[in-house]
Coordinates of C-alpha atoms in Angstrom, one line a residue:
Chain A
M1 CA 21.1 78.4 -37.5
S2 CA 19.2 76.8 -40.4
R3 CA 18.6 77.3 -43.8
V4 CA 14.8 78.0 -44.6
G5 CA 15.0 79.0 -48.0
E6 CA 17.1 80.1 -51.2
G7 CA 19.7 82.0 -49.5
T8 CA 18.0 82.8 -46.4
Y9 CA 19.0 81.6 -43.0
K10 CA 17.3 81.7 -39.4
L11 CA 19.5 82.1 -36.6
A12 CA 19.3 79.8 -33.9
R13 CA 20.0 82.3 -31.4
P14 CA 19.4 86.1 -31.9
V15 CA 22.5 88.2 -32.4
V16 CA 22.3 91.5 -30.8
L17 CA 23.4 95.0 -31.9
M18 CA 25.6 96.5 -29.2
G19 CA 26.4 100.0 -30.4
A20 CA 26.4 102.1 -33.5
G21 CA 29.0 104.7 -34.7
T22 CA 28.0 107.2 -37.4
V23 CA 30.2 109.9 -39.1
V24 CA 28.9 112.0 -41.8
G25 CA 29.9 115.2 -43.9
P26 CA 28.6 118.7 -44.0
K27 CA 25.8 118.0 -46.5
E28 CA 24.4 115.1 -44.9
S29 CA 23.9 117.0 -41.5
L30 CA 21.5 119.2 -43.6
G31 CA 18.9 116.4 -43.9
P32 CA 16.1 115.4 -41.6
L33 CA 18.6 113.1 -39.8
G34 CA 21.2 115.7 -39.2
K35 CA 21.0 115.6 -35.5
S36 CA 21.0 111.8 -35.2
F37 CA 24.6 111.1 -36.5
D38 CA 27.3 110.9 -33.6
R39 CA 30.0 113.2 -35.7
V40 CA 29.2 115.7 -38.1
K41 CA 32.4 117.0 -40.0
A42 CA 32.5 120.7 -41.1
T43 CA 34.3 119.7 -44.4
D44 CA 34.6 116.7 -46.6
L45 CA 38.4 116.8 -46.3
E46 CA 38.8 117.5 -42.6
G47 CA 42.6 118.4 -42.8
A48 CA 43.3 115.2 -44.6
A49 CA 45.7 115.4 -47.5
T50 CA 43.5 113.7 -49.8
W51 CA 39.6 112.7 -50.0
E52 CA 40.7 109.1 -49.9
K53 CA 42.6 109.6 -46.5
A54 CA 39.5 111.5 -45.3
E55 CA 37.4 108.7 -46.2
C56 CA 39.5 106.3 -44.2
A57 CA 39.8 108.6 -41.3
F58 CA 35.9 108.7 -41.2
L59 CA 35.5 104.8 -41.3
A60 CA 38.1 104.5 -38.4
E61 CA 36.1 107.0 -36.2
A62 CA 33.0 105.3 -37.0
V63 CA 34.3 102.0 -35.7
E64 CA 35.9 103.9 -32.6
T65 CA 32.7 105.7 -31.7
A66 CA 30.5 102.4 -32.0
L67 CA 33.0 100.5 -29.6
R68 CA 32.8 103.3 -27.2
K69 CA 29.1 103.1 -27.3
A70 CA 29.3 99.6 -26.8
A71 CA 31.9 100.1 -24.0
L72 CA 34.5 97.6 -26.0
D73 CA 38.0 98.0 -27.1
T74 CA 39.3 96.9 -30.5
A75 CA 40.9 94.1 -28.4
D76 CA 37.4 92.9 -27.8
L77 CA 36.6 92.5 -31.3
D78 CA 37.2 88.9 -33.0
V79 CA 36.7 90.4 -36.5
L80 CA 36.0 93.6 -38.3
V81 CA 33.8 93.1 -41.4
G82 CA 33.1 95.6 -44.2
G83 CA 34.1 97.5 -47.1
D84 CA 33.7 100.7 -49.3
L85 CA 33.2 101.6 -52.9
L86 CA 37.0 102.2 -53.8
N87 CA 39.1 99.8 -55.8
Q88 CA 40.8 97.1 -53.4
L89 CA 38.7 98.5 -50.5
I90 CA 41.2 101.2 -49.7
S91 CA 39.2 102.8 -47.1
F92 CA 38.2 99.7 -45.2
N93 CA 41.8 98.0 -45.5
F94 CA 43.7 101.3 -44.6
A95 CA 41.8 101.8 -41.6
A96 CA 42.1 98.2 -40.7
R97 CA 45.7 98.6 -40.7
N98 CA 45.6 100.9 -37.7
L99 CA 42.8 99.4 -35.9
G100 CA 44.7 96.0 -35.9
I101 CA 41.3 93.9 -35.8
P102 CA 41.2 90.7 -38.0
A103 CA 39.6 92.0 -41.0
I104 CA 37.1 90.6 -43.5
G105 CA 36.8 92.9 -46.6
L106 CA 33.6 92.6 -48.6
S107 CA 32.6 94.2 -51.8
S108 CA 29.0 94.4 -52.8
A109 CA 29.2 98.3 -53.4
C110 CA 26.3 100.0 -51.3
A111 CA 25.0 96.7 -50.3
T112 CA 27.8 96.0 -48.1
Y113 CA 26.7 97.3 -44.8
A114 CA 23.5 94.7 -44.9
E115 CA 25.9 91.9 -46.2
G116 CA 28.4 92.4 -43.3
I117 CA 25.5 92.5 -40.8
G118 CA 24.1 89.3 -42.2
L119 CA 27.5 87.4 -42.5
L120 CA 28.7 88.5 -39.1
A121 CA 25.5 87.4 -37.6
I122 CA 25.7 84.0 -39.2
L123 CA 29.4 83.8 -38.1
I124 CA 28.2 84.8 -34.6
D125 CA 25.4 82.5 -34.4
G126 CA 27.8 79.7 -35.7
G127 CA 29.7 80.0 -32.4
K128 CA 33.0 80.8 -34.2
V129 CA 33.2 84.3 -33.5
G130 CA 32.2 86.3 -30.1
K131 CA 32.2 89.7 -31.0
G132 CA 32.6 91.6 -34.1
A133 CA 31.9 95.0 -36.0
V134 CA 30.6 95.8 -39.2
V135 CA 31.5 99.2 -41.0
T136 CA 31.3 100.6 -44.2
S137 CA 32.5 104.2 -46.0
S138 CA 31.6 106.2 -49.0
H139 CA 32.8 109.5 -49.9
H140 CA 31.3 112.0 -52.5
D141 CA 34.4 113.2 -53.9
T142 CA 36.4 109.9 -53.7
A143 CA 33.4 108.2 -55.7
E144 CA 33.2 111.1 -58.1
R145 CA 36.7 110.6 -59.1
Q146 CA 36.6 106.8 -59.6
Y147 CA 33.1 106.5 -61.1
R148 CA 32.6 109.8 -62.9
Y149 CA 34.4 113.0 -63.4
P150 CA 37.0 115.3 -61.8
T151 CA 35.2 117.2 -59.0
E152 CA 36.0 120.6 -60.5
L153 CA 34.6 119.6 -63.9
G154 CA 31.7 121.7 -64.6
V155 CA 28.9 119.0 -65.6
Q156 CA 25.2 118.9 -65.2
R157 CA 23.9 116.0 -62.8
S158 CA 21.1 114.1 -64.5
P159 CA 17.9 114.4 -62.6
A160 CA 17.7 110.5 -62.2
S161 CA 21.2 110.4 -60.6
Q162 CA 21.9 110.1 -56.8
W163 CA 24.6 111.7 -54.5
T164 CA 27.1 109.8 -53.0
V165 CA 26.9 110.1 -49.1
T166 CA 30.0 111.1 -47.3
G167 CA 30.4 109.3 -44.2
A168 CA 30.8 106.0 -42.5
G169 CA 28.6 103.9 -40.2
A170 CA 29.7 101.0 -37.9
M171 CA 27.9 98.4 -35.6
V172 CA 29.0 96.1 -33.1
L173 CA 27.3 92.8 -32.9
S174 CA 27.7 90.1 -30.2
G175 CA 25.7 86.9 -29.1
G176 CA 23.0 87.6 -26.4
E177 CA 19.4 87.6 -25.6
A178 CA 18.4 91.2 -24.7
G179 CA 18.3 94.1 -27.1
V180 CA 18.1 95.0 -30.6
R181 CA 18.8 91.6 -32.5
I182 CA 19.2 90.0 -35.9
T183 CA 17.0 87.2 -36.5
D184 CA 17.1 86.4 -40.0
V185 CA 19.1 86.9 -43.0
T186 CA 18.9 86.5 -46.7
F187 CA 22.0 87.0 -49.1
G188 CA 21.0 88.0 -52.5
R189 CA 21.2 87.0 -56.1
V190 CA 22.8 89.3 -58.7
I191 CA 20.2 90.6 -60.8
D192 CA 20.4 92.2 -64.2
H193 CA 17.6 93.4 -66.1
G194 CA 19.8 95.0 -69.0
L195 CA 19.6 98.9 -67.7
K196 CA 22.9 100.6 -68.9
D197 CA 22.6 104.2 -67.3
P198 CA 25.1 104.6 -64.4
N199 CA 23.4 107.9 -63.7
N200 CA 20.3 105.8 -62.9
M201 CA 21.5 103.1 -60.3
G202 CA 18.2 103.1 -58.4
A203 CA 16.3 101.6 -61.5
A204 CA 19.0 99.3 -61.9
M205 CA 18.9 97.9 -58.3
A206 CA 15.3 98.1 -57.7
P207 CA 14.6 94.4 -59.0
A208 CA 17.5 93.0 -56.8
A209 CA 15.8 94.6 -53.9
V210 CA 12.6 93.2 -54.7
D211 CA 13.9 89.7 -55.3
T212 CA 15.6 89.3 -52.1
I213 CA 12.7 91.0 -50.0
R214 CA 10.6 88.4 -51.7
R215 CA 12.8 85.5 -51.2
H216 CA 13.1 86.8 -47.6
L217 CA 9.4 86.7 -46.9
R218 CA 8.8 83.3 -48.5
G219 CA 11.9 81.8 -46.6
T220 CA 10.9 83.3 -43.2
R221 CA 7.2 82.7 -43.8
T222 CA 6.3 86.3 -42.9
T223 CA 4.1 88.9 -44.6
L224 CA 4.7 92.2 -44.8
A225 CA 2.1 92.9 -41.9
D226 CA 4.9 91.4 -39.7
Y227 CA 7.2 94.1 -40.4
D228 CA 6.8 98.0 -39.2
L229 CA 9.2 99.2 -42.1
V230 CA 10.8 97.5 -45.2
V231 CA 13.8 99.8 -45.8
T232 CA 15.8 99.8 -48.9
G233 CA 19.3 100.8 -49.0
D234 CA 19.9 103.3 -51.6
L235 CA 17.3 102.9 -54.3
G236 CA 16.5 106.8 -54.5
R237 CA 13.2 108.2 -55.3
H238 CA 12.8 106.6 -59.1
G239 CA 14.2 103.1 -57.9
L240 CA 11.8 103.2 -54.6
Q241 CA 9.0 103.8 -57.1
L242 CA 10.1 101.1 -59.4
A243 CA 10.4 98.5 -56.5
G244 CA 6.9 99.5 -55.1
E245 CA 5.5 98.6 -58.7
L246 CA 7.3 95.6 -58.7
L247 CA 6.1 94.4 -55.3
E248 CA 2.7 95.4 -56.4
Q249 CA 3.0 93.3 -59.3
D250 CA 3.6 90.2 -57.3
G251 CA 0.5 90.9 -55.0
Y252 CA 2.4 92.7 -52.0
R253 CA 0.8 96.0 -51.0
P254 CA 4.0 97.7 -49.2
G255 CA 2.3 101.2 -49.3
A256 CA 4.1 103.7 -47.0
K257 CA 5.8 100.8 -45.2
L258 CA 8.5 100.6 -47.9
V259 CA 11.1 103.1 -47.5
D260 CA 14.5 104.1 -48.7
C261 CA 17.5 105.3 -46.6
G262 CA 18.7 107.2 -49.9
V263 CA 15.5 109.1 -50.0
R264 CA 15.3 109.7 -46.4
I265 CA 18.8 111.2 -45.6
F266 CA 18.7 113.9 -48.3
D267 CA 14.9 114.5 -47.9
G268 CA 14.5 118.5 -48.7
V269 CA 18.2 119.2 -49.3
P270 CA 19.0 120.7 -52.7
D271 CA 21.2 119.3 -55.5
V272 CA 20.9 115.6 -54.7
D273 CA 18.3 114.6 -57.4
C274 CA 16.7 111.5 -56.7
G275 CA 18.6 111.3 -53.1
G276 CA 21.6 109.6 -51.5
S277 CA 23.6 106.7 -52.4
G278 CA 26.9 104.9 -51.5
A279 CA 28.1 102.3 -48.8
A280 CA 27.8 104.9 -45.9
C281 CA 24.2 105.8 -46.9
S282 CA 22.4 102.9 -45.5
A283 CA 24.9 102.4 -42.7
V284 CA 24.6 105.8 -41.2
V285 CA 20.7 105.9 -41.6
F286 CA 20.6 102.3 -39.8
G287 CA 22.8 103.3 -37.3
G288 CA 21.8 106.8 -36.6
D289 CA 18.0 106.5 -37.1
L290 CA 16.6 103.1 -37.4
Y291 CA 18.8 101.4 -34.6
P292 CA 17.7 104.1 -31.8
R293 CA 14.1 103.6 -32.7
L294 CA 14.5 99.9 -32.5
A295 CA 16.3 100.4 -29.2
T296 CA 13.4 102.6 -27.7
G297 CA 10.8 100.2 -28.8
K298 CA 9.4 102.8 -31.3
L299 CA 10.0 100.2 -34.0
Q300 CA 9.1 96.5 -33.3
R301 CA 10.4 94.5 -36.3
I302 CA 12.0 95.8 -39.6
L303 CA 13.1 94.1 -42.9
F304 CA 16.4 95.9 -43.7
A305 CA 17.5 95.6 -47.4
G306 CA 20.9 96.9 -48.4
T307 CA 21.1 97.6 -52.1
G308 CA 24.3 97.8 -54.3
S309 CA 25.0 98.4 -58.1
L310 CA 27.7 96.4 -59.1
H311 CA 29.0 98.1 -62.3
S312 CA 32.5 99.7 -62.6
P313 CA 33.5 102.6 -65.0
L314 CA 35.3 100.0 -67.1
T315 CA 32.2 97.8 -67.4
F316 CA 30.1 100.9 -68.4
Q317 CA 32.7 102.0 -70.9
Q318 CA 32.9 98.2 -72.4
G319 CA 28.8 98.6 -72.8
E320 CA 28.0 96.3 -70.2
T321 CA 24.7 96.2 -68.2
I322 CA 24.5 97.1 -64.8
P323 CA 24.0 94.3 -62.2
G324 CA 22.3 94.8 -58.9
I325 CA 22.3 93.1 -55.5
A326 CA 20.4 93.5 -52.2
H327 CA 21.1 91.7 -48.8
A328 CA 18.5 91.5 -46.2
V329 CA 18.3 90.9 -42.6
T330 CA 15.3 90.9 -40.3
V331 CA 16.0 93.5 -37.1
E332 CA 13.9 93.0 -33.8
G333 CA 13.5 95.9 -31.3
A334 CA 14.3 95.7 -27.9
Chain B
M1 CA 27.6 146.9 -79.4
E2 CA 26.2 145.1 -82.6
S3 CA 29.2 142.8 -82.6
Y4 CA 28.5 141.7 -78.8
L5 CA 24.9 140.9 -79.7
I6 CA 25.7 138.9 -82.8
A7 CA 28.7 137.0 -80.7
F8 CA 26.0 136.3 -77.9
G9 CA 23.3 134.9 -80.5
V10 CA 25.6 132.8 -82.4
G11 CA 27.5 131.6 -79.6
G12 CA 24.5 131.1 -77.4
A13 CA 22.7 129.2 -80.2
M14 CA 25.6 127.0 -80.8
C15 CA 25.7 126.2 -77.1
A16 CA 21.8 125.5 -76.9
L17 CA 22.2 123.2 -79.8
A18 CA 24.7 121.1 -78.0
Q19 CA 22.6 121.2 -74.9
L20 CA 19.7 119.6 -77.2
V21 CA 22.2 116.9 -78.8
L22 CA 23.3 116.4 -75.0
D23 CA 19.8 115.8 -73.6
L24 CA 18.0 114.2 -76.3
G25 CA 20.8 111.9 -77.1
K26 CA 21.3 111.2 -73.5
L27 CA 25.2 111.8 -74.2
T28 CA 28.0 113.0 -72.0
P29 CA 29.6 116.0 -72.2
A30 CA 32.8 114.8 -73.6
V31 CA 31.0 112.9 -76.4
V32 CA 29.3 116.2 -77.5
M33 CA 32.2 118.0 -77.3
V34 CA 34.0 115.8 -79.6
L35 CA 31.2 115.7 -82.1
F36 CA 31.1 119.5 -82.2
V37 CA 34.7 119.6 -82.8
V38 CA 34.2 117.3 -85.7
L39 CA 31.3 119.1 -87.0
G40 CA 33.1 122.5 -86.9
A41 CA 36.2 120.8 -88.8
L42 CA 33.8 119.3 -91.3
A43 CA 31.7 122.7 -91.9
S44 CA 35.3 124.5 -92.4
G45 CA 36.2 122.0 -94.8
L46 CA 33.0 122.7 -96.8
G47 CA 33.8 126.4 -96.5
V48 CA 30.7 127.4 -94.4
Y49 CA 32.6 128.1 -91.3
A50 CA 34.8 130.9 -92.2
P51 CA 31.8 132.9 -93.2
L52 CA 30.4 132.4 -90.0
V53 CA 33.4 133.5 -88.3
K54 CA 33.3 136.7 -90.5
F55 CA 29.9 137.6 -89.4
A56 CA 29.9 136.5 -85.6
G57 CA 33.5 136.7 -84.6
A58 CA 34.1 135.4 -81.3
G59 CA 30.6 133.8 -81.4
A60 CA 32.0 131.4 -83.7
L61 CA 35.6 131.5 -82.6
V62 CA 35.0 130.7 -79.0
P63 CA 32.7 127.5 -79.1
L64 CA 34.5 124.3 -79.9
P65 CA 33.5 124.1 -83.5
G66 CA 35.7 127.2 -83.7
F67 CA 38.6 124.8 -82.5
G68 CA 37.7 122.3 -85.5
H69 CA 37.7 125.2 -87.8
A70 CA 41.2 126.5 -86.7
L71 CA 42.5 122.7 -87.2
V72 CA 41.2 122.5 -90.7
Q73 CA 42.4 126.2 -92.0
G74 CA 45.8 125.6 -90.6
V75 CA 46.0 122.1 -92.5
L76 CA 44.5 124.2 -95.9
E77 CA 47.1 126.8 -95.3
D78 CA 50.1 124.4 -94.7
V79 CA 49.0 122.3 -97.6
R80 CA 49.0 125.3 -100.0
A81 CA 52.3 126.4 -98.5
Q82 CA 54.2 123.2 -98.6
G83 CA 51.8 120.4 -100.4
F84 CA 51.4 116.9 -98.9
L85 CA 53.6 117.8 -95.6
G86 CA 51.1 120.4 -94.3
I87 CA 48.4 117.9 -93.9
F88 CA 50.5 116.9 -90.6
T89 CA 52.0 120.3 -89.7
G90 CA 49.0 122.5 -90.3
G91 CA 46.4 121.5 -87.7
L92 CA 48.3 121.7 -84.5
R93 CA 50.5 124.9 -85.6
A94 CA 47.1 126.8 -86.0
T95 CA 46.0 125.7 -82.6
A96 CA 49.2 125.7 -81.0
A97 CA 48.4 129.0 -78.8
G98 CA 45.1 127.4 -77.2
L99 CA 46.4 124.3 -76.7
K100 CA 49.7 125.2 -75.0
A101 CA 47.6 127.8 -73.0
G102 CA 45.6 124.7 -71.8
I103 CA 48.6 122.8 -71.0
V104 CA 50.6 125.6 -69.1
F105 CA 47.5 127.1 -67.2
G106 CA 46.2 123.9 -66.3
F107 CA 49.5 122.8 -64.8
L108 CA 49.8 126.1 -63.1
M109 CA 46.2 126.1 -61.4
A110 CA 47.0 122.5 -60.4
V111 CA 49.8 123.5 -58.5
I112 CA 48.4 126.3 -57.0
F113 CA 44.8 125.5 -56.3
R114 CA 43.5 122.3 -54.6
P115 CA 40.0 120.8 -55.7
R116 CA 37.3 121.7 -53.3
G117 CA 34.9 119.1 -54.5
Chain C
M1 CA 26.9 84.6 -72.9
D2 CA 23.8 86.4 -72.0
S3 CA 24.5 88.8 -69.2
Q4 CA 20.8 88.9 -67.9
T5 CA 19.5 86.8 -65.2
R6 CA 16.7 84.4 -65.0
E7 CA 13.7 86.3 -65.5
T8 CA 12.0 85.9 -69.1
D9 CA 12.9 88.3 -72.0
E10 CA 9.3 89.8 -71.6
E11 CA 10.0 90.8 -67.8
H12 CA 13.3 92.6 -68.7
L13 CA 11.7 94.4 -71.6
N14 CA 8.7 95.3 -69.3
Y15 CA 10.8 96.4 -66.6
R16 CA 13.1 98.6 -69.0
R17 CA 10.1 100.1 -70.7
R18 CA 8.6 101.2 -67.2
A19 CA 11.9 102.4 -66.0
R20 CA 12.3 104.7 -69.1
Q21 CA 8.6 105.9 -68.7
T22 CA 9.1 106.7 -64.9
E23 CA 12.5 108.1 -65.0
P24 CA 12.6 111.8 -63.8
K25 CA 12.9 114.1 -66.8
R26 CA 15.6 116.5 -67.9
P27 CA 14.2 119.8 -68.0
L28 CA 14.9 120.4 -71.4
A29 CA 13.3 123.9 -71.8
R30 CA 15.3 125.4 -68.9
N31 CA 18.6 123.6 -69.8
L32 CA 18.2 124.8 -73.5
L33 CA 17.6 128.7 -72.0
V34 CA 20.4 128.6 -69.7
A35 CA 22.9 126.9 -72.2
F36 CA 21.9 129.9 -74.6
L37 CA 22.3 132.4 -71.9
V38 CA 25.5 131.4 -70.3
G39 CA 27.1 130.2 -73.4
G40 CA 26.2 133.7 -75.3
A41 CA 27.2 135.6 -72.3
I42 CA 30.8 133.6 -72.6
C43 CA 31.0 134.5 -76.2
A44 CA 30.1 137.9 -75.7
L45 CA 33.0 138.1 -73.3
G46 CA 35.1 136.7 -75.9
Q47 CA 33.9 139.3 -78.3
G48 CA 34.9 142.0 -76.2
V49 CA 38.6 140.5 -75.9
F50 CA 38.3 140.3 -79.7
N51 CA 37.4 143.8 -79.9
F52 CA 40.1 145.0 -77.8
L53 CA 42.7 143.0 -79.7
L54 CA 41.5 144.8 -82.9
T55 CA 42.1 147.9 -81.3
V56 CA 45.5 147.4 -80.3
G57 CA 46.8 146.4 -83.7
Y58 CA 45.6 142.7 -84.4
T59 CA 43.7 142.0 -87.6
P60 CA 40.6 139.4 -87.4
K61 CA 42.8 136.6 -88.7
T62 CA 45.8 137.2 -86.2
A63 CA 43.6 138.0 -83.2
A64 CA 42.3 134.3 -82.9
A65 CA 45.2 133.0 -81.1
P66 CA 45.5 135.5 -78.3
L67 CA 41.7 135.3 -78.2
S68 CA 42.2 131.5 -77.3
I69 CA 45.1 132.1 -75.0
I70 CA 43.0 134.6 -72.7
M71 CA 39.7 132.7 -72.8
V72 CA 41.7 129.5 -71.8
F73 CA 43.4 131.4 -69.2
L74 CA 39.9 132.6 -67.9
G75 CA 38.5 129.0 -68.2
S76 CA 41.7 127.8 -65.9
I77 CA 41.5 130.5 -63.2
F78 CA 37.9 130.1 -62.6
T79 CA 38.1 126.5 -62.5
G80 CA 41.2 126.9 -60.0
V81 CA 39.2 129.2 -57.8
G82 CA 36.2 126.8 -57.6
V83 CA 33.8 128.6 -59.9
Y84 CA 33.4 126.9 -63.2
D85 CA 32.3 123.7 -61.7
R86 CA 29.2 125.3 -60.3
L87 CA 28.9 127.2 -63.4
G88 CA 28.7 124.1 -65.3
K89 CA 26.2 122.2 -63.0
L90 CA 23.8 125.2 -64.1
A91 CA 24.7 125.7 -67.8
G92 CA 25.7 122.2 -68.9
M93 CA 27.0 122.8 -72.5
G94 CA 26.6 126.7 -72.2
S95 CA 29.8 126.5 -70.3
A96 CA 31.1 123.4 -71.5
L97 CA 31.3 124.2 -75.4
P98 CA 33.1 127.4 -75.3
V99 CA 36.8 127.0 -75.2
T100 CA 36.6 128.1 -71.7
G101 CA 35.0 124.7 -71.0
F102 CA 37.8 123.0 -72.7
A103 CA 40.1 124.8 -70.4
N104 CA 38.1 123.8 -67.5
S105 CA 38.2 119.9 -68.6
I106 CA 42.0 120.1 -68.7
T107 CA 42.4 122.3 -65.4
S108 CA 40.0 120.1 -63.4
A109 CA 41.7 117.0 -64.6
A110 CA 45.0 118.4 -63.6
M111 CA 44.0 119.4 -60.0
E112 CA 42.5 116.0 -59.5
A113 CA 45.3 114.0 -60.4
R114 CA 47.9 116.3 -58.8
R115 CA 47.5 114.2 -55.7
E116 CA 48.9 111.2 -57.4
G117 CA 52.1 113.1 -58.3
F118 CA 53.5 115.6 -60.8
I119 CA 54.3 113.3 -63.7
L120 CA 51.8 109.9 -63.5
G121 CA 49.4 112.2 -61.8
L122 CA 49.2 115.5 -63.3
G123 CA 51.2 114.9 -66.5
A124 CA 49.7 111.7 -67.3
R125 CA 45.9 112.9 -66.9
L126 CA 45.9 116.3 -67.9
F127 CA 44.1 115.6 -71.1
T128 CA 41.8 112.6 -69.6
I129 CA 38.9 114.7 -70.9
A130 CA 40.2 117.1 -73.4
G131 CA 42.4 114.5 -75.2
P132 CA 39.4 112.8 -77.2
V133 CA 38.8 116.6 -78.5
I134 CA 42.0 116.9 -79.8
V135 CA 42.3 113.4 -81.4
F136 CA 39.2 113.5 -83.3
G137 CA 39.5 117.0 -84.2
A138 CA 42.8 116.7 -85.5
T139 CA 42.2 113.4 -87.3
T140 CA 39.1 115.1 -89.0
A141 CA 41.3 117.7 -90.0
F142 CA 43.8 115.2 -91.4
L143 CA 41.1 113.9 -93.6
V144 CA 39.7 117.2 -94.9
G145 CA 43.3 117.9 -95.6
I146 CA 43.8 114.7 -97.6
V147 CA 40.7 115.5 -99.6
F148 CA 41.6 118.9 -100.6
W149 CA 45.3 117.7 -101.4
A150 CA 44.1 115.0 -103.3
A151 CA 41.5 117.1 -105.1
G152 CA 44.6 119.4 -106.0
T153 CA 42.5 122.4 -105.4
L154 CA 44.8 124.1 -103.5
H155 CA 47.7 124.2 -105.8
R156 CA 47.9 127.1 -108.3

């Protein structure tokens, strides 16, 4: 592994993606990717006593599904890397309690999945870790409770807002040669342009996505022409538009190559306003849609940039602005 | 029939005004609710809310400014009856029915029903 | 300390302006209409209850308390069965401003916090959203009372 730019690392040998596991709630199955997910839950609760327990169970199920597809067992994994949106990463940590895999919890909000993929790839490349998995989860109702209002409160949604994806996505990584692989990683800077509306996270995150994409291209000495797609995590429609404009200001012409997991997962689904968000959003779109397309050669090479909005209800109430972050990886097809 | 139309018109207009403040001010509903209770209390103190209640009935009593009005009228009644102490006793006495109903029914519903999300 | 990152102030300002310009707009005319219709309908329902109370012996003055009890009950029960949140999504302040919305804010908070126990969950968080309404309403009424008391207009 070598450092090739500000926060950008080129792996010495590719790190291979061995299997994905995706679990989603009922609303996520209504979108265009509905049939791409491994498990679709009939309800957001699925018999659990609380939303939080349900989210935790979804996270564990995503890991188990990914392991099954990779033909591995929990004992084969050296580490489990990941996180969620809830305080103290309760979904991740409480699921890890039962899985028994050494756990590294990360907290970059919705950028956690890309952050985990990048970090685990570097650990494997460094030879210290053989195999590991990345997993993130989010849940519409646990997020509403923590960040906004009680779920039964009758409030209008802002048209700039996004709908937190209910679900979890896991990916098993290993050293190797053949298969879908990670080749480059860029860790994001925390970027804040002074936006304050927690109901418009896309606009707050877009500059972070652009900053990371720009540094990744510069560090890896690639251009947009080298990628089939540039995929952002959960900017939503408004954030995606702003990110496109910022890239154009810098002389890039992303055009239709720039797509967003949050826009894609809920395309055509009512009541989601600007699209999906949440730590599971990019995880299930990557695992359920992008990864299979890379594995079958339909996509050759993509730039995957998970985006996160780093505010909390406390910082919002104290009048703080909303910082954003984005972590990016280059993924090459089989 | 007329009383229904007046209640509809006055109550609806208050809600539309609240919506206007919410959307133009980009406020949260909780802030608008507080604002309108305070406005109702002030209007009551200025003596303009009582005539509105007389005219519109439930159209002025049911929206939250009516709650502010009740708080102020309770204070004024008790000040009339017992002087300074009434400033403390009046407000919550006059609104006790609604508040206690809120607590009891809220509690009861939370025992019976689970949130659906 | 400046919380913003190292881009120039001008870049920040330009971006904030552009974000404001392109932000999806709230459908104001539609929102006002629905708030008017739903809020009006809830008040007309309240008027029905009010008129009924008058026929069973209440006066316009004494009817206010049972009216608020009945409306709060309706707001609570429709929250419990999962209807009021959907109404609120549609009607905004049309369903939030009537006292039924006040009941919705109490009941929804209680239902949500129930899973954290009766005392520190339900009991402690029942007034999470409705609390400020009571605090500021009661404080305003207190100040109004002070003014009237000091002016002496209430003493004969």
